[in-house]
C-alpha positions in Angstrom: 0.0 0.0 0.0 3.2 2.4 0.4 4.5 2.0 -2.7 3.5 2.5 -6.9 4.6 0.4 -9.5 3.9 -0.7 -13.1 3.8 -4.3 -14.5 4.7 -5.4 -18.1 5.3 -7.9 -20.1 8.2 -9.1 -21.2 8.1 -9.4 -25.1 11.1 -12.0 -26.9 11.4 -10.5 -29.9 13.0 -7.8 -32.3 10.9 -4.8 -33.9 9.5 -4.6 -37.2 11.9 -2.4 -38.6 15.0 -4.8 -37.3 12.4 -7.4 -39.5 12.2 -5.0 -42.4 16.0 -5.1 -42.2 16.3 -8.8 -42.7 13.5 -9.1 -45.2 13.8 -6.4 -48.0 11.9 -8.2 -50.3 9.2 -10.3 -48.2 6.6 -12.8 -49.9 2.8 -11.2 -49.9 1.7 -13.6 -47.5 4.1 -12.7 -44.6 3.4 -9.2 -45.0 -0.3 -9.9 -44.6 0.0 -11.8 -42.0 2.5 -9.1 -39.8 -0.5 -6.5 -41.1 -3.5 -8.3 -40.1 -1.6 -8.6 -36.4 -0.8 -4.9 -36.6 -4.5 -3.9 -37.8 -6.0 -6.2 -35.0 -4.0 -4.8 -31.9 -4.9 -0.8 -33.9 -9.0 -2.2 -33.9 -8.9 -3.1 -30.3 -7.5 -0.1 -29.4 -9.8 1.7 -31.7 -12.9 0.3 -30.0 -11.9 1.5 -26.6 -11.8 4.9 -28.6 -7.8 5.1 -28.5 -6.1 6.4 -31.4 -1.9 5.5 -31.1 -0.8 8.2 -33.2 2.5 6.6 -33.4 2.8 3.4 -35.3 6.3 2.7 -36.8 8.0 -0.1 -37.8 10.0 0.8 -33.9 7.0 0.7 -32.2 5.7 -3.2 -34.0 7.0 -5.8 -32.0 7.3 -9.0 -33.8 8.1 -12.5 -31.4 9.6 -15.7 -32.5 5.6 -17.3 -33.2 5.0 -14.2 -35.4 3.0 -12.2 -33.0 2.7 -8.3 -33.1 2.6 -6.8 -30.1 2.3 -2.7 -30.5 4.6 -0.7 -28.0 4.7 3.2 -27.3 1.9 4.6 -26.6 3.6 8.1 -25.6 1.9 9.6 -28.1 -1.8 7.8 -28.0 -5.0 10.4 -27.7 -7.6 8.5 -25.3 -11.4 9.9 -25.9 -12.3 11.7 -23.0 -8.8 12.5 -21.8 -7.8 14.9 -24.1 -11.3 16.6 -24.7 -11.0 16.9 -21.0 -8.1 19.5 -21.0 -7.6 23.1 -22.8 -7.2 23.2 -25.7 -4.2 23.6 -27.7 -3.1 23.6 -31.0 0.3 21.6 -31.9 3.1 22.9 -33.6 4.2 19.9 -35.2 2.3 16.9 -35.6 2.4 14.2 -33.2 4.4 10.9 -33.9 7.3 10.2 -36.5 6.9 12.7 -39.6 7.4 10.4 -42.3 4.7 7.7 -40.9 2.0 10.5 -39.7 -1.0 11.3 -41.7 -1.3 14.4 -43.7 -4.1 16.1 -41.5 -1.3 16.2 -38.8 0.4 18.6 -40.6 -2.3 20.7 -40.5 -2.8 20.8 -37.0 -5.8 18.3 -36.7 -5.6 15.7 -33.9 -5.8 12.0 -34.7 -8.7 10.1 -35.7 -9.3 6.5 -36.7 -8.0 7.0 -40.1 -4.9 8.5 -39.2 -3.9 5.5 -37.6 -5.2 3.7 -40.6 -2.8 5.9 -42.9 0.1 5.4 -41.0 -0.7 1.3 -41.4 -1.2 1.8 -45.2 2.1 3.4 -45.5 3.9 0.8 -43.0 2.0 -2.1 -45.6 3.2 -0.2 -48.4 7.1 0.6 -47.5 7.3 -3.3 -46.2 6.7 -4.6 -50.2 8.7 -1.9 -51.3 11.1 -0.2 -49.5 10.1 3.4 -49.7 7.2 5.3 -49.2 4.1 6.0 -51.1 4.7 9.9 -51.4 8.9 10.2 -51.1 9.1 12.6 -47.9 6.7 15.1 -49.5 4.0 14.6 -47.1 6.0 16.0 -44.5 6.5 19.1 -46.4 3.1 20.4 -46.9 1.4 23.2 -44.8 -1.9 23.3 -46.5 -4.5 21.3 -48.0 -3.2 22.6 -51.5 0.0 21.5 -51.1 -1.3 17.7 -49.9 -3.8 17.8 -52.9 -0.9 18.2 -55.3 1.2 15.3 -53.9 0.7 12.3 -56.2 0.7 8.6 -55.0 3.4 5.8 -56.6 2.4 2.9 -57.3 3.5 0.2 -55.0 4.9 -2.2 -58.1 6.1 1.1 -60.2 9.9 0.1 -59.2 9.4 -3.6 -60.6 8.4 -5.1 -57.2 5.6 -8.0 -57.6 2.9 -6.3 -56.2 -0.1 -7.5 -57.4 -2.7 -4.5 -58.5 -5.6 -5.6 -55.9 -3.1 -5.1 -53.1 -1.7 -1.2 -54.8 -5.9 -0.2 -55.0 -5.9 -1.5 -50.6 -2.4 0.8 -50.2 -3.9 3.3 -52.4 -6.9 4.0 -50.4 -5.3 3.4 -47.1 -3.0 6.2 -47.7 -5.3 8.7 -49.8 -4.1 12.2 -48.7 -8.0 12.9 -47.9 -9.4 11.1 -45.1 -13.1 10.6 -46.1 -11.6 8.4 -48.9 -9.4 6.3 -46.9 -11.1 2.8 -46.1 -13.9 3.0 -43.4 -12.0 1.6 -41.0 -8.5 -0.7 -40.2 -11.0 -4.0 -40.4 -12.0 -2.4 -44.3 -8.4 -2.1 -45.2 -7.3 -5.7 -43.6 -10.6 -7.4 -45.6 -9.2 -6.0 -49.0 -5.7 -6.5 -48.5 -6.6 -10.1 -47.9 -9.5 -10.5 -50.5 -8.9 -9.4 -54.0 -11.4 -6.3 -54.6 -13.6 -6.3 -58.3 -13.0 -2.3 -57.5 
């Protein structure tokens, strides 16, 4: 009773990105599977109306079974807690730049599909190595500027991706949020299920 302290698990295992490191060129099917553990742990968290604002391939970890476990949530906006204080307008967006969506840059906090966006572009950057917009994203101050900015297609470099799984990254990462998937369950069902679309 005199004293405070904080549990946690202990998690074997290396992070995504040390993953990433080893696997430049991973098959479809281990990238879907990493994905559909990363979208799960972001629904659950997205049902208890937490956003993590965060996710990077630093903040994945993967264990020896291939389970994801998401770490860091420094940066996560809990419903309730942040409505609860004054507010205050950031003056640079909240998580690592070149994973945060483009309405951070504006100032907006993070919704649903932010987290959503950051997943597309974690998908996208694991079949290809880079990223679906360069850095340009984090360049842009106004909507103009993010209207302008022009997706690559995820097999444009000669990477096997088939065009099914560019439409899911595609929409995932659209620069406008109201034409990003629904939700993270949306995005997992059509990276898993070829869409007619």
């Amino acid at each position: 009773r005199s004293v405070l302290y904080t549990t946690m698990a202990l998690v074997e295992g290396r992070t995504l990105k040390d993953w990433m490191g080893d696997h430049p060129s991973p098959d479809l099917q281990s990238v879907q599977d990493i994905v559909t553990g990363i979208g799960k742990g972001l629904l659950a968290m997205h049902r208890r109306q937490i956003v993590h604002q965060d996710l990077r391939p630093e903040n994945v970890l993967l264990d020896a079974e291939g389970h994801v476990t998401l770490i860091d949530f420094g940066a996560a906006r809990v419903a309730g807690v942040e409505e609860g204080r004054a507010v205050a307008m950031a003056e640079a967006p909240v998580g690592t730049l070149q994973y945060a969506a483009p309405e951070a840059f504006l100032g907006e906090v993070g919704r649903e599909r932010s987290d959503l966006f950051s997943l597309g572009v974690l998908t996208y950057e694991m079949l290809t190595g880079r990223l679906p917009y360069g850095l340009d994203v984090t360049r842009t101050q106004t909507r103009r500027e993010q209207w302008r900015l022009v997706y690559r297609p995820a097999g444009s470099d000669g990477r096997p991706v088939p065009d099914w799984i560019d439409g899911a990254l595609k929409t995932a990462t659209a620069i406008n949020p109201e034409k990003r998937h629904g939700d993270i369950g949306e995005f997992l069902h059509d990276l898993t299920h070829p869409n007619p679309a």
